[in-house]
mmCIF file of C-alpha atoms in Angstrom:
data_model
loop_
_atom_site.group_PDB
_atom_site.id
_atom_site.type_symbol
_atom_site.label_atom_id
_atom_site.label_comp_id
_atom_site.label_asym_id
_atom_site.label_seq_id
_atom_site.Cartn_x
_atom_site.Cartn_y
_atom_site.Cartn_z
ATOM 1 C CA MET A 1 -1.512 91.665 -44.997
ATOM 2 C CA ALA A 2 1.999 92.113 -46.277
ATOM 3 C CA PRO A 3 2.429 93.680 -49.692
ATOM 4 C CA ALA A 4 3.099 91.205 -52.472
ATOM 5 C CA SER A 5 5.991 91.838 -54.788
ATOM 6 C CA SER A 6 5.168 92.169 -58.463
ATOM 7 C CA THR A 7 8.755 92.455 -59.664
ATOM 8 C CA ALA A 8 9.409 90.016 -62.521
ATOM 9 C CA VAL A 9 12.035 87.359 -62.016
ATOM 10 C CA ALA A 10 13.685 88.252 -65.293
ATOM 11 C CA LYS A 11 14.588 91.662 -63.956
ATOM 12 C CA THR A 12 17.965 91.628 -62.240
ATOM 13 C CA GLN A 13 17.937 93.352 -58.875
ATOM 14 C CA THR A 14 20.992 95.118 -57.547
ATOM 15 C CA LYS A 15 22.448 94.327 -54.136
ATOM 16 C CA SER A 16 21.300 97.620 -52.677
ATOM 17 C CA ALA A 17 17.754 97.394 -54.063
ATOM 18 C CA SER A 18 15.299 96.668 -51.265
ATOM 19 C CA LEU A 19 11.702 95.617 -51.816
ATOM 20 C CA LEU A 20 10.860 96.057 -48.130
ATOM 21 C CA GLU A 21 8.294 98.762 -47.348
ATOM 22 C CA ALA A 22 9.138 100.788 -44.241
ATOM 23 C CA SER A 23 5.463 101.467 -43.498
ATOM 24 C CA GLN A 24 4.649 97.749 -43.408
ATOM 25 C CA VAL A 25 7.634 97.002 -41.156
ATOM 26 C CA HIS A 26 6.657 99.787 -38.747
ATOM 27 C CA LYS A 27 3.028 98.674 -38.685
ATOM 28 C CA ALA A 28 3.943 95.036 -37.974
ATOM 29 C CA SER A 29 6.521 96.008 -35.301
ATOM 30 C CA GLU A 30 4.061 98.258 -33.499
ATOM 31 C CA ALA A 31 1.292 95.641 -33.586
ATOM 32 C CA LEU A 32 3.555 92.831 -32.346
ATOM 33 C CA LEU A 33 4.998 94.846 -29.433
ATOM 34 C CA LYS A 34 1.523 96.002 -28.431
ATOM 35 C CA HIS A 35 0.198 92.436 -28.500
ATOM 36 C CA ILE A 36 3.060 91.141 -26.328
ATOM 37 C CA GLN A 37 2.562 93.908 -23.743
ATOM 38 C CA GLU A 38 -1.190 93.295 -23.579
ATOM 39 C CA ARG A 39 -0.617 89.590 -23.211
ATOM 40 C CA LYS A 40 1.792 90.195 -20.324
ATOM 41 C CA LYS A 41 -0.707 92.394 -18.497
ATOM 42 C CA SER A 42 -3.571 89.938 -18.930
ATOM 43 C CA SER A 43 -1.525 86.923 -17.865
ATOM 44 C CA SER A 44 -2.346 85.703 -14.364
ATOM 45 C CA ASN A 45 0.787 83.547 -14.025
ATOM 46 C CA LYS A 46 3.355 86.308 -13.619
ATOM 47 C CA ASN A 47 6.793 85.570 -12.292
ATOM 48 C CA LEU A 48 7.135 87.273 -8.897
ATOM 49 C CA LEU A 49 10.675 88.400 -9.763
ATOM 50 C CA GLU A 50 9.447 90.088 -12.943
ATOM 51 C CA ALA A 51 6.316 91.669 -11.494
ATOM 52 C CA GLY A 52 8.188 94.756 -10.285
ATOM 53 C CA ASN A 53 9.528 95.784 -13.679
ATOM 54 C CA GLU A 54 7.864 94.311 -16.751
ATOM 55 C CA ASP A 55 10.085 96.272 -19.145
ATOM 56 C CA SER A 56 13.374 94.938 -17.747
ATOM 57 C CA PRO A 57 15.651 93.013 -20.153
ATOM 58 C CA ALA A 58 15.438 89.947 -17.904
ATOM 59 C CA SER A 59 11.681 89.673 -18.457
ATOM 60 C CA ALA A 60 11.725 90.720 -22.125
ATOM 61 C CA VAL A 61 10.342 88.422 -24.796
ATOM 62 C CA PRO A 62 12.703 87.772 -27.739
ATOM 63 C CA ILE A 63 11.479 88.769 -31.196
ATOM 64 C CA TRP A 64 12.492 86.789 -34.270
ATOM 65 C CA LEU A 65 12.695 87.544 -37.970
ATOM 66 C CA VAL A 66 11.693 84.490 -40.035
ATOM 67 C CA PHE A 67 13.025 84.215 -43.591
ATOM 68 C CA SER A 68 11.167 81.792 -45.873
ATOM 69 C CA THR A 69 13.041 81.053 -49.105
ATOM 70 C CA LYS A 70 12.083 79.208 -52.283
ATOM 71 C CA LYS A 71 15.212 77.055 -52.176
ATOM 72 C CA HIS A 72 17.603 76.020 -49.408
ATOM 73 C CA VAL A 73 20.042 78.717 -48.376
ATOM 74 C CA VAL A 74 22.941 76.251 -47.861
ATOM 75 C CA ASP A 75 23.564 72.583 -48.679
ATOM 76 C CA LYS A 76 24.719 71.484 -45.212
ATOM 77 C CA ASN A 77 24.848 72.702 -41.605
ATOM 78 C CA ARG A 78 27.449 75.346 -40.826
ATOM 79 C CA LEU A 79 29.180 75.222 -37.460
ATOM 80 C CA LYS A 80 30.444 78.771 -37.917
ATOM 81 C CA PRO A 81 27.536 81.230 -37.598
ATOM 82 C CA GLY A 82 27.319 84.389 -39.645
ATOM 83 C CA LYS A 83 27.004 87.963 -38.358
ATOM 84 C CA ILE A 84 24.934 90.966 -39.379
ATOM 85 C CA SER A 85 25.565 94.368 -37.804
ATOM 86 C CA ILE A 86 22.488 95.957 -36.230
ATOM 87 C CA PRO A 87 22.025 99.512 -34.902
ATOM 88 C CA HIS A 88 20.535 98.432 -31.544
ATOM 89 C CA SER A 89 22.480 95.753 -29.674
ATOM 90 C CA LEU A 90 20.757 92.665 -28.266
ATOM 91 C CA ASN A 91 23.193 92.500 -25.324
ATOM 92 C CA ARG A 92 23.185 94.417 -22.049
ATOM 93 C CA PRO A 93 26.058 96.911 -21.533
ATOM 94 C CA ASP A 94 27.194 95.090 -18.374
ATOM 95 C CA SER A 95 27.169 91.571 -19.855
ATOM 96 C CA SER A 96 29.978 89.222 -18.824
ATOM 97 C CA ILE A 97 32.035 87.984 -21.795
ATOM 98 C CA CYS A 98 34.145 84.852 -22.289
ATOM 99 C CA LEU A 99 36.676 85.267 -25.119
ATOM 100 C CA ILE A 100 37.891 81.863 -26.367
ATOM 101 C CA THR A 101 41.173 82.266 -28.250
ATOM 102 C CA ALA A 102 43.760 80.186 -30.039
ATOM 103 C CA ASP A 103 46.818 79.259 -27.980
ATOM 104 C CA PRO A 104 48.659 80.834 -26.304
ATOM 105 C CA GLN A 105 46.079 82.837 -24.394
ATOM 106 C CA ARG A 106 48.756 84.987 -22.722
ATOM 107 C CA ALA A 107 49.318 86.961 -25.951
ATOM 108 C CA PHE A 108 45.676 88.083 -26.002
ATOM 109 C CA LYS A 109 45.633 88.821 -22.264
ATOM 110 C CA ASP A 110 48.578 91.159 -22.756
ATOM 111 C CA VAL A 111 46.694 93.034 -25.495
ATOM 112 C CA LEU A 112 43.725 93.553 -23.165
ATOM 113 C CA GLU A 113 46.047 95.066 -20.563
ATOM 114 C CA GLU A 114 47.364 97.704 -22.948
ATOM 115 C CA GLU A 115 46.299 101.315 -22.472
ATOM 116 C CA PRO A 116 44.194 101.886 -25.638
ATOM 117 C CA PHE A 117 41.857 99.039 -24.680
ATOM 118 C CA PRO A 118 38.741 100.416 -22.858
ATOM 119 C CA ALA A 119 38.848 99.755 -19.111
ATOM 120 C CA GLN A 120 35.095 99.089 -18.851
ATOM 121 C CA LEU A 121 35.204 96.463 -21.596
ATOM 122 C CA ARG A 122 38.345 94.903 -20.075
ATOM 123 C CA SER A 123 36.548 94.350 -16.764
ATOM 124 C CA GLN A 124 33.808 92.355 -18.516
ATOM 125 C CA ILE A 125 36.091 89.987 -20.463
ATOM 126 C CA ARG A 126 37.813 86.768 -19.443
ATOM 127 C CA VAL A 127 40.279 85.229 -21.914
ATOM 128 C CA LEU A 128 40.211 81.429 -22.181
ATOM 129 C CA GLY A 129 42.653 79.588 -24.436
ATOM 130 C CA LEU A 130 41.759 76.433 -26.319
ATOM 131 C CA GLU A 131 44.158 74.255 -24.319
ATOM 132 C CA LYS A 132 42.845 75.596 -20.982
ATOM 133 C CA LEU A 133 39.304 74.894 -22.154
ATOM 134 C CA LYS A 134 40.217 71.265 -22.852
ATOM 135 C CA GLN A 135 41.934 70.796 -19.482
ATOM 136 C CA ARG A 136 39.519 72.552 -17.111
ATOM 137 C CA TYR A 137 36.110 71.798 -18.588
ATOM 138 C CA LYS A 138 35.874 68.089 -19.343
ATOM 139 C CA SER A 139 32.744 66.871 -17.566
ATOM 140 C CA PHE A 140 29.175 67.822 -18.361
ATOM 141 C CA GLU A 141 28.786 69.629 -15.028
ATOM 142 C CA GLN A 142 31.902 71.728 -15.626
ATOM 143 C CA LYS A 143 30.682 72.738 -19.090
ATOM 144 C CA ARG A 144 27.293 73.676 -17.677
ATOM 145 C CA GLU A 145 28.931 75.826 -14.986
ATOM 146 C CA LEU A 146 30.979 77.594 -17.663
ATOM 147 C CA MET A 147 27.807 78.401 -19.598
ATOM 148 C CA ALA A 148 26.152 79.746 -16.445
ATOM 149 C CA ASP A 149 29.116 81.983 -15.524
ATOM 150 C CA TYR A 150 29.004 84.167 -18.665
ATOM 151 C CA ASP A 151 26.340 85.929 -20.692
ATOM 152 C CA ILE A 152 28.184 86.076 -24.025
ATOM 153 C CA PHE A 153 30.752 83.804 -25.666
ATOM 154 C CA LEU A 154 33.083 85.096 -28.376
ATOM 155 C CA ALA A 155 35.476 82.752 -30.174
ATOM 156 C CA ASP A 156 38.384 83.092 -32.570
ATOM 157 C CA ASP A 157 36.969 82.223 -35.997
ATOM 158 C CA ARG A 158 40.031 80.017 -36.649
ATOM 159 C CA ILE A 159 39.000 77.559 -33.912
ATOM 160 C CA ILE A 160 35.238 78.027 -33.670
ATOM 161 C CA THR A 161 34.508 74.805 -35.577
ATOM 162 C CA ASN A 162 36.313 72.839 -32.811
ATOM 163 C CA LEU A 163 34.047 74.145 -30.062
ATOM 164 C CA PRO A 164 30.914 71.964 -30.486
ATOM 165 C CA TYR A 165 32.855 68.975 -29.118
ATOM 166 C CA LEU A 166 34.554 70.996 -26.350
ATOM 167 C CA LEU A 167 31.506 72.970 -25.142
ATOM 168 C CA GLY A 168 28.898 70.267 -25.742
ATOM 169 C CA LYS A 169 25.190 70.456 -26.412
ATOM 170 C CA THR A 170 24.657 72.678 -23.348
ATOM 171 C CA ALA A 171 26.047 75.610 -25.326
ATOM 172 C CA TYR A 172 24.700 74.756 -28.757
ATOM 173 C CA GLN A 173 21.132 74.116 -27.609
ATOM 174 C CA SER A 174 20.933 77.500 -25.875
ATOM 175 C CA SER A 175 21.165 81.153 -26.882
ATOM 176 C CA LYS A 176 24.850 81.271 -25.817
ATOM 177 C CA ARG A 177 26.372 79.739 -28.915
ATOM 178 C CA PRO A 178 29.793 81.344 -29.538
ATOM 179 C CA MET A 179 29.919 84.337 -31.855
ATOM 180 C CA PRO A 180 32.895 84.329 -34.284
ATOM 181 C CA ILE A 181 35.398 87.157 -34.057
ATOM 182 C CA ASP A 182 38.482 87.841 -36.158
ATOM 183 C CA LEU A 183 41.565 87.759 -33.898
ATOM 184 C CA LYS A 184 44.171 87.784 -36.654
ATOM 185 C CA PRO A 185 46.388 90.863 -36.998
ATOM 186 C CA SER A 186 45.440 93.226 -39.794
ATOM 187 C CA ASN A 187 48.511 92.397 -41.901
ATOM 188 C CA GLU A 188 47.608 88.672 -41.971
ATOM 189 C CA LYS A 189 44.176 89.202 -43.517
ATOM 190 C CA ASN A 190 45.535 89.688 -47.038
ATOM 191 C CA GLU A 191 48.063 86.849 -46.953
ATOM 192 C CA PRO A 192 47.754 84.476 -49.949
ATOM 193 C CA LYS A 193 46.423 80.978 -49.311
ATOM 194 C CA ILE A 194 49.041 78.246 -49.019
ATOM 195 C CA ILE A 195 48.801 75.585 -51.737
ATOM 196 C CA GLY A 196 50.277 72.204 -50.888
ATOM 197 C CA LYS A 197 51.711 71.038 -47.571
ATOM 198 C CA ARG A 198 51.182 73.467 -44.709
ATOM 199 C CA ILE A 199 54.028 74.364 -42.410
ATOM 200 C CA LYS A 200 53.133 74.361 -38.729
ATOM 201 C CA LYS A 201 53.336 77.881 -37.339
ATOM 202 C CA ASP A 202 55.225 78.775 -34.197
ATOM 203 C CA VAL A 203 52.403 79.638 -31.771
ATOM 204 C CA THR A 204 54.722 80.656 -28.941
ATOM 205 C CA ASN A 205 55.091 84.090 -30.534
ATOM 206 C CA ARG A 206 51.642 84.401 -32.080
ATOM 207 C CA LYS A 207 50.858 87.809 -33.523
ATOM 208 C CA THR A 208 47.748 89.579 -32.283
ATOM 209 C CA PRO A 209 45.802 92.648 -33.389
ATOM 210 C CA SER A 210 46.481 95.925 -31.650
ATOM 211 C CA ALA A 211 44.490 96.887 -28.553
ATOM 212 C CA SER A 212 42.365 99.442 -30.381
ATOM 213 C CA THR A 213 41.671 97.043 -33.283
ATOM 214 C CA LEU A 214 40.727 94.226 -30.907
ATOM 215 C CA ALA A 215 38.373 96.514 -28.976
ATOM 216 C CA LYS A 216 36.633 97.597 -32.195
ATOM 217 C CA ARG A 217 36.183 93.995 -33.323
ATOM 218 C CA ILE A 218 34.737 92.933 -29.973
ATOM 219 C CA GLU A 219 32.328 95.875 -29.945
ATOM 220 C CA SER A 220 31.328 95.076 -33.528
ATOM 221 C CA ALA A 221 30.612 91.447 -32.607
ATOM 222 C CA LEU A 222 28.528 92.536 -29.616
ATOM 223 C CA ALA A 223 26.469 94.801 -31.894
ATOM 224 C CA SER A 224 25.629 91.992 -34.336
ATOM 225 C CA ALA A 225 22.860 89.463 -34.845
ATOM 226 C CA ARG A 226 23.795 85.787 -35.206
ATOM 227 C CA VAL A 227 22.783 83.921 -38.353
ATOM 228 C CA HIS A 228 22.728 80.119 -38.023
ATOM 229 C CA LEU A 229 22.412 78.564 -41.478
ATOM 230 C CA SER A 230 21.146 75.046 -42.177
ATOM 231 C CA PRO A 231 19.834 73.164 -45.247
ATOM 232 C CA SER A 232 16.310 74.479 -44.860
ATOM 233 C CA ALA A 233 13.881 76.845 -46.554
ATOM 234 C CA SER A 234 13.317 78.717 -43.284
ATOM 235 C CA THR A 235 15.837 80.743 -41.255
ATOM 236 C CA SER A 236 15.139 82.552 -37.959
ATOM 237 C CA ILE A 237 17.245 85.473 -36.689
ATOM 238 C CA HIS A 238 16.946 87.161 -33.300
ATOM 239 C CA VAL A 239 16.335 90.881 -33.967
ATOM 240 C CA GLY A 240 15.024 92.392 -30.730
ATOM 241 C CA PHE A 241 13.087 92.208 -27.461
ATOM 242 C CA SER A 242 9.636 93.186 -26.326
ATOM 243 C CA HIS A 243 11.022 96.200 -24.392
ATOM 244 C CA PHE A 244 12.317 97.771 -27.647
ATOM 245 C CA ARG A 245 10.544 100.763 -29.125
ATOM 246 C CA PRO A 246 8.842 100.189 -32.509
ATOM 247 C CA ASP A 247 11.423 102.355 -34.295
ATOM 248 C CA GLN A 248 14.314 100.401 -32.712
ATOM 249 C CA LEU A 249 12.808 97.086 -33.765
ATOM 250 C CA GLU A 250 12.162 98.478 -37.238
ATOM 251 C CA ASP A 251 15.813 99.572 -37.601
ATOM 252 C CA ASN A 252 17.094 96.121 -36.609
ATOM 253 C CA ILE A 253 14.667 94.338 -38.942
ATOM 254 C CA THR A 254 15.686 96.500 -41.900
ATOM 255 C CA ALA A 255 19.397 95.953 -41.204
ATOM 256 C CA VAL A 256 19.007 92.172 -40.885
ATOM 257 C CA VAL A 257 16.900 91.873 -44.045
ATOM 258 C CA GLU A 258 19.447 93.839 -46.077
ATOM 259 C CA GLY A 259 22.320 91.817 -44.592
ATOM 260 C CA MET A 260 20.621 88.495 -45.342
ATOM 261 C CA ILE A 261 19.908 89.479 -48.945
ATOM 262 C CA GLU A 262 23.469 90.713 -49.571
ATOM 263 C CA LYS A 263 25.470 88.028 -47.720
ATOM 264 C CA PHE A 264 23.550 84.803 -47.203
ATOM 265 C CA VAL A 265 20.553 84.332 -49.540
ATOM 266 C CA PRO A 266 21.595 83.036 -52.987
ATOM 267 C CA LYS A 267 20.046 85.042 -55.866
ATOM 268 C CA GLY A 268 18.868 87.735 -53.439
ATOM 269 C CA TRP A 269 15.228 88.770 -53.518
ATOM 270 C CA ASN A 270 14.491 86.281 -56.307
ATOM 271 C CA ASN A 271 14.929 83.469 -53.769
ATOM 272 C CA VAL A 272 12.830 85.034 -50.977
ATOM 273 C CA LYS A 273 9.299 83.721 -50.558
ATOM 274 C CA SER A 274 8.163 85.614 -47.452
ATOM 275 C CA ILE A 275 9.428 87.447 -44.361
ATOM 276 C CA PHE A 276 7.678 87.420 -40.968
ATOM 277 C CA ILE A 277 8.284 88.708 -37.446
ATOM 278 C CA LYS A 278 7.083 86.881 -34.341
ATOM 279 C CA GLY A 279 7.529 86.489 -30.620
ATOM 280 C CA SER A 280 8.424 83.223 -28.920
ATOM 281 C CA GLU A 281 4.737 82.381 -28.358
ATOM 282 C CA THR A 282 2.889 84.618 -30.804
ATOM 283 C CA ALA A 283 1.557 84.342 -34.322
ATOM 284 C CA ALA A 284 3.827 85.440 -37.174
ATOM 285 C CA LEU A 285 3.075 88.815 -38.764
ATOM 286 C CA PRO A 286 4.043 89.139 -42.461
ATOM 287 C CA ILE A 287 6.123 92.112 -43.559
ATOM 288 C CA TRP A 288 6.845 90.940 -47.117
ATOM 289 C CA GLN A 289 5.510 88.247 -49.465
ATOM 290 C CA THR A 290 5.979 87.390 -53.114
ATOM 291 C CA THR A 291 3.498 86.121 -55.682
ATOM 292 C CA GLU A 292 6.154 84.230 -57.670
ATOM 293 C CA LEU A 293 7.187 80.716 -56.660
ATOM 294 C CA TRP A 294 10.139 80.415 -59.056
ATOM 295 C CA THR A 295 13.626 81.913 -59.001
ATOM 296 C CA GLU A 296 14.514 82.020 -62.717
ATOM 297 C CA ASP A 297 12.766 82.421 -66.085
ATOM 298 C CA THR A 298 13.815 78.917 -67.159
ATOM 299 C CA GLU A 299 11.628 77.421 -64.437
ATOM 300 C CA VAL A 300 8.480 78.910 -66.023
ATOM 301 C CA LEU A 301 6.987 77.071 -69.048
ATOM 302 C CA GLU A 302 5.484 78.819 -72.057
ATOM 303 C CA ASP A 303 1.849 78.085 -73.005
ATOM 304 C CA LYS A 304 2.818 75.559 -75.697
ATOM 305 C CA ASP A 305 5.260 73.764 -73.406
ATOM 306 C CA ALA A 306 2.675 73.690 -70.632
ATOM 307 C CA GLU A 307 0.062 72.138 -72.960
ATOM 308 C CA ALA A 308 2.568 69.520 -74.161
ATOM 309 C CA ALA A 309 3.509 68.635 -70.589
ATOM 310 C CA LYS A 310 -0.181 68.410 -69.687
ATOM 311 C CA SER A 311 -0.926 66.029 -72.599
ATOM 312 C CA ILE A 312 2.018 63.802 -71.647
ATOM 313 C CA LYS A 313 0.793 63.714 -68.074
ATOM 314 C CA SER A 314 -2.769 62.809 -69.137
ATOM 315 C CA SER A 315 -1.524 59.967 -71.384
ATOM 316 C CA ASN A 316 0.560 58.576 -68.527
ATOM 317 C CA THR A 317 -2.489 58.739 -66.263
ATOM 318 C CA LYS A 318 -4.577 56.790 -68.785
ATOM 319 C CA ARG A 319 -1.955 54.067 -68.957
ATOM 320 C CA LYS A 320 -1.901 53.775 -65.178
ATOM 321 C CA GLN A 321 -5.708 53.521 -65.068
ATOM 322 C CA GLY A 322 -5.763 50.670 -67.642
ATOM 323 C CA THR A 323 -7.576 52.486 -70.461
ATOM 324 C CA TYR A 324 -4.774 51.776 -72.930
ATOM 325 C CA THR A 325 -5.948 49.450 -75.772
ATOM 326 C CA ARG A 326 -3.940 47.403 -78.216
ATOM 327 C CA SER A 327 -3.779 48.266 -81.875
ATOM 328 C CA PRO A 328 -6.270 46.471 -84.195
ATOM 329 C CA SER A 329 -3.495 44.442 -85.845
ATOM 330 C CA LYS A 330 -2.376 42.989 -82.514
ATOM 331 C CA ARG A 331 -5.960 42.245 -81.452
ATOM 332 C CA THR A 332 -6.577 40.407 -84.770
ATOM 333 C CA LYS A 333 -3.487 38.271 -84.308
ATOM 334 C CA LEU A 334 -4.528 37.367 -80.761
ATOM 335 C CA LEU A 335 -8.039 36.380 -81.946
ATOM 336 C CA GLY A 336 -6.670 33.817 -84.439
ATOM 337 C CA ASP A 337 -6.404 35.631 -87.761
ATOM 338 C CA GLU A 338 -3.465 33.924 -89.497
ATOM 339 C CA SER A 339 -3.529 35.965 -92.699
ATOM 340 C CA GLY A 340 -0.364 37.796 -91.785
ATOM 341 C CA PHE A 341 1.682 34.647 -91.023
ATOM 342 C CA SER A 342 3.764 32.454 -93.325
ATOM 343 C CA PRO A 343 2.303 29.009 -94.313
ATOM 344 C CA GLU A 344 4.705 27.152 -92.000
ATOM 345 C CA MET A 345 3.779 29.359 -89.040
ATOM 346 C CA ALA A 346 0.044 29.061 -89.840
ATOM 347 C CA ALA A 347 0.278 25.241 -89.982
ATOM 348 C CA ARG A 348 2.179 25.153 -86.721
ATOM 349 C CA ARG A 349 -0.391 27.354 -85.001
ATOM 350 C CA ALA A 350 -3.238 25.164 -86.328
ATOM 351 C CA ALA A 351 -1.526 22.006 -85.032
ATOM 352 C CA LEU A 352 -1.012 23.587 -81.612
ATOM 353 C CA ARG A 353 -4.640 24.705 -81.499
ATOM 354 C CA LYS A 354 -5.840 21.153 -82.402
ATOM 355 C CA ALA A 355 -3.649 19.586 -79.742
ATOM 356 C CA LYS A 356 -4.965 22.022 -77.175
ATOM 357 C CA ASN A 357 -8.603 21.200 -78.061
ATOM 358 C CA GLU A 358 -7.926 17.440 -77.858
ATOM 359 C CA ALA A 359 -6.296 17.855 -74.472
ATOM 360 C CA THR A 360 -9.275 19.873 -73.264
ATOM 361 C CA ASN A 361 -11.761 17.236 -74.530
ATOM 362 C CA ALA A 362 -9.717 14.419 -73.019
ATOM 363 C CA SER A 363 -9.585 16.107 -69.648
ATOM 364 C CA SER A 364 -13.348 16.656 -69.707
ATOM 365 C CA THR A 365 -13.934 12.940 -70.619
ATOM 366 C CA ASP A 366 -11.669 11.806 -67.796
ATOM 367 C CA GLN A 367 -13.526 14.034 -65.385
ATOM 368 C CA LEU A 368 -16.852 12.452 -66.430
ATOM 369 C CA LYS A 369 -15.443 8.971 -65.789
ATOM 370 C CA ILE A 370 -14.203 10.016 -62.351
ATOM 371 C CA ASP A 371 -17.574 11.517 -61.466
ATOM 372 C CA ARG A 372 -19.368 8.305 -62.610
ATOM 373 C CA VAL A 373 -17.138 6.119 -60.431
ATOM 374 C CA LYS A 374 -17.692 8.357 -57.394
ATOM 375 C CA TYR A 375 -21.467 8.218 -57.953
ATOM 376 C CA THR A 376 -21.414 4.403 -58.170
ATOM 377 C CA GLN A 377 -19.374 4.084 -54.991
ATOM 378 C CA THR A 378 -21.627 6.480 -53.098
ATOM 379 C CA LYS A 379 -24.748 4.598 -54.225
ATOM 380 C CA ALA A 380 -23.281 1.242 -53.175
ATOM 381 C CA VAL A 381 -22.425 2.542 -49.730
ATOM 382 C CA THR A 382 -25.913 3.981 -49.314
ATOM 383 C CA ASN A 383 -27.578 0.702 -50.368
ATOM 384 C CA GLY A 384 -25.329 -1.274 -48.010
ATOM 385 C CA LYS A 385 -26.296 0.891 -45.058
ATOM 386 C CA ALA A 386 -29.989 0.562 -45.859
ATOM 387 C CA LYS A 387 -29.717 -3.248 -46.200
ATOM 388 C CA SER A 388 -27.887 -3.645 -42.878
ATOM 389 C CA LYS A 389 -30.506 -1.511 -41.169
ATOM 390 C CA SER A 390 -33.376 -3.683 -42.448
ATOM 391 C CA VAL A 391 -31.610 -6.888 -41.336
ATOM 392 C CA ARG A 392 -31.114 -5.452 -37.889
ATOM 393 C CA SER A 393 -34.776 -4.559 -37.580
ATOM 394 C CA ARG A 394 -35.815 -8.141 -38.538
ATOM 395 C CA ILE A 395 -33.554 -9.650 -35.878
ATOM 396 C CA VAL A 396 -34.964 -7.334 -33.235
ATOM 397 C CA SER A 397 -38.552 -8.174 -34.172
ATOM 398 C CA ALA A 398 -37.806 -11.937 -34.176
ATOM 399 C CA ALA A 399 -36.254 -11.763 -30.728
ATOM 400 C CA ALA A 400 -39.298 -9.974 -29.412
#
């Protein structure tokens, strides 16, 4: 069982303070990897292509870190995913990369051809401008082929929110969702924001980062874990594979937890309910849990306030159940006590009561008259039938 935090909410925790216990993370990582390997060996439905090498990346099972928070992390879905640097990359060294850039794409292609850019990384990358993406990949089949051609998709963070429409659900329902990368030159990062009407920039001579800077940013993006945020109390982040060693998985988990607390979770550890790790088809193993279900002191009532709230709740329950009774004064007035009324009102009430009684007596008298008439009519009909029957019998006997 994961250790429960006993840190009071009132205590402010610094950004660097971590409540995660390394021993618990290592224990959970080791147990999960061992379980996945044993499950693979005992499975009788092995893929023939994977049977030769069970530890290959192609046959590896992804491992997820599940963050459970007390309140939603964000208010609405974010099309631009976040990034957290991890010590052990989730991508193969020979992965094919599609770099989607703002127009014109030629400026970024020229940077890749420069000498400081690593030759090995250059051979893995294809640059695709936004306009080329619109022109060449319109149909569903073309978009699916694009997804199948590359292992990793990186996109300029200035245009990444336009890609869901251009790439379609094929990309965003898979593990190949584009990773944002900063393709602005270093001197543009600190430019002040423009207030008022924006002036359209001349994209024909777009500035790009230097070859060495671009290479570092691409390598940094490849060594990061994606964070997809949505209005939910649960967030899952891919942190490793089943072929990782326990210490490698532990390093990635620690880095992702610290990154989530510092960058994405409002109020830090105060808003974290629990943290688990799991495989795609395994149970979740806890690595951290809290005993407090609130995020601030103001959400916790004192004893007196709690008793007052409880009494209000019980009185409301009694009213709903119908146990509420009128006050004696109201009951007396309803039963006919006219001592509290003025003489005019008392006389009026007496007259109304008398009229009501007379109407009731009259209606009962009329009902008696109606019943007497019905009885007389019924008796007459019965006597008539009996008389006609006797006459008929006499005629029959006379004829005989």
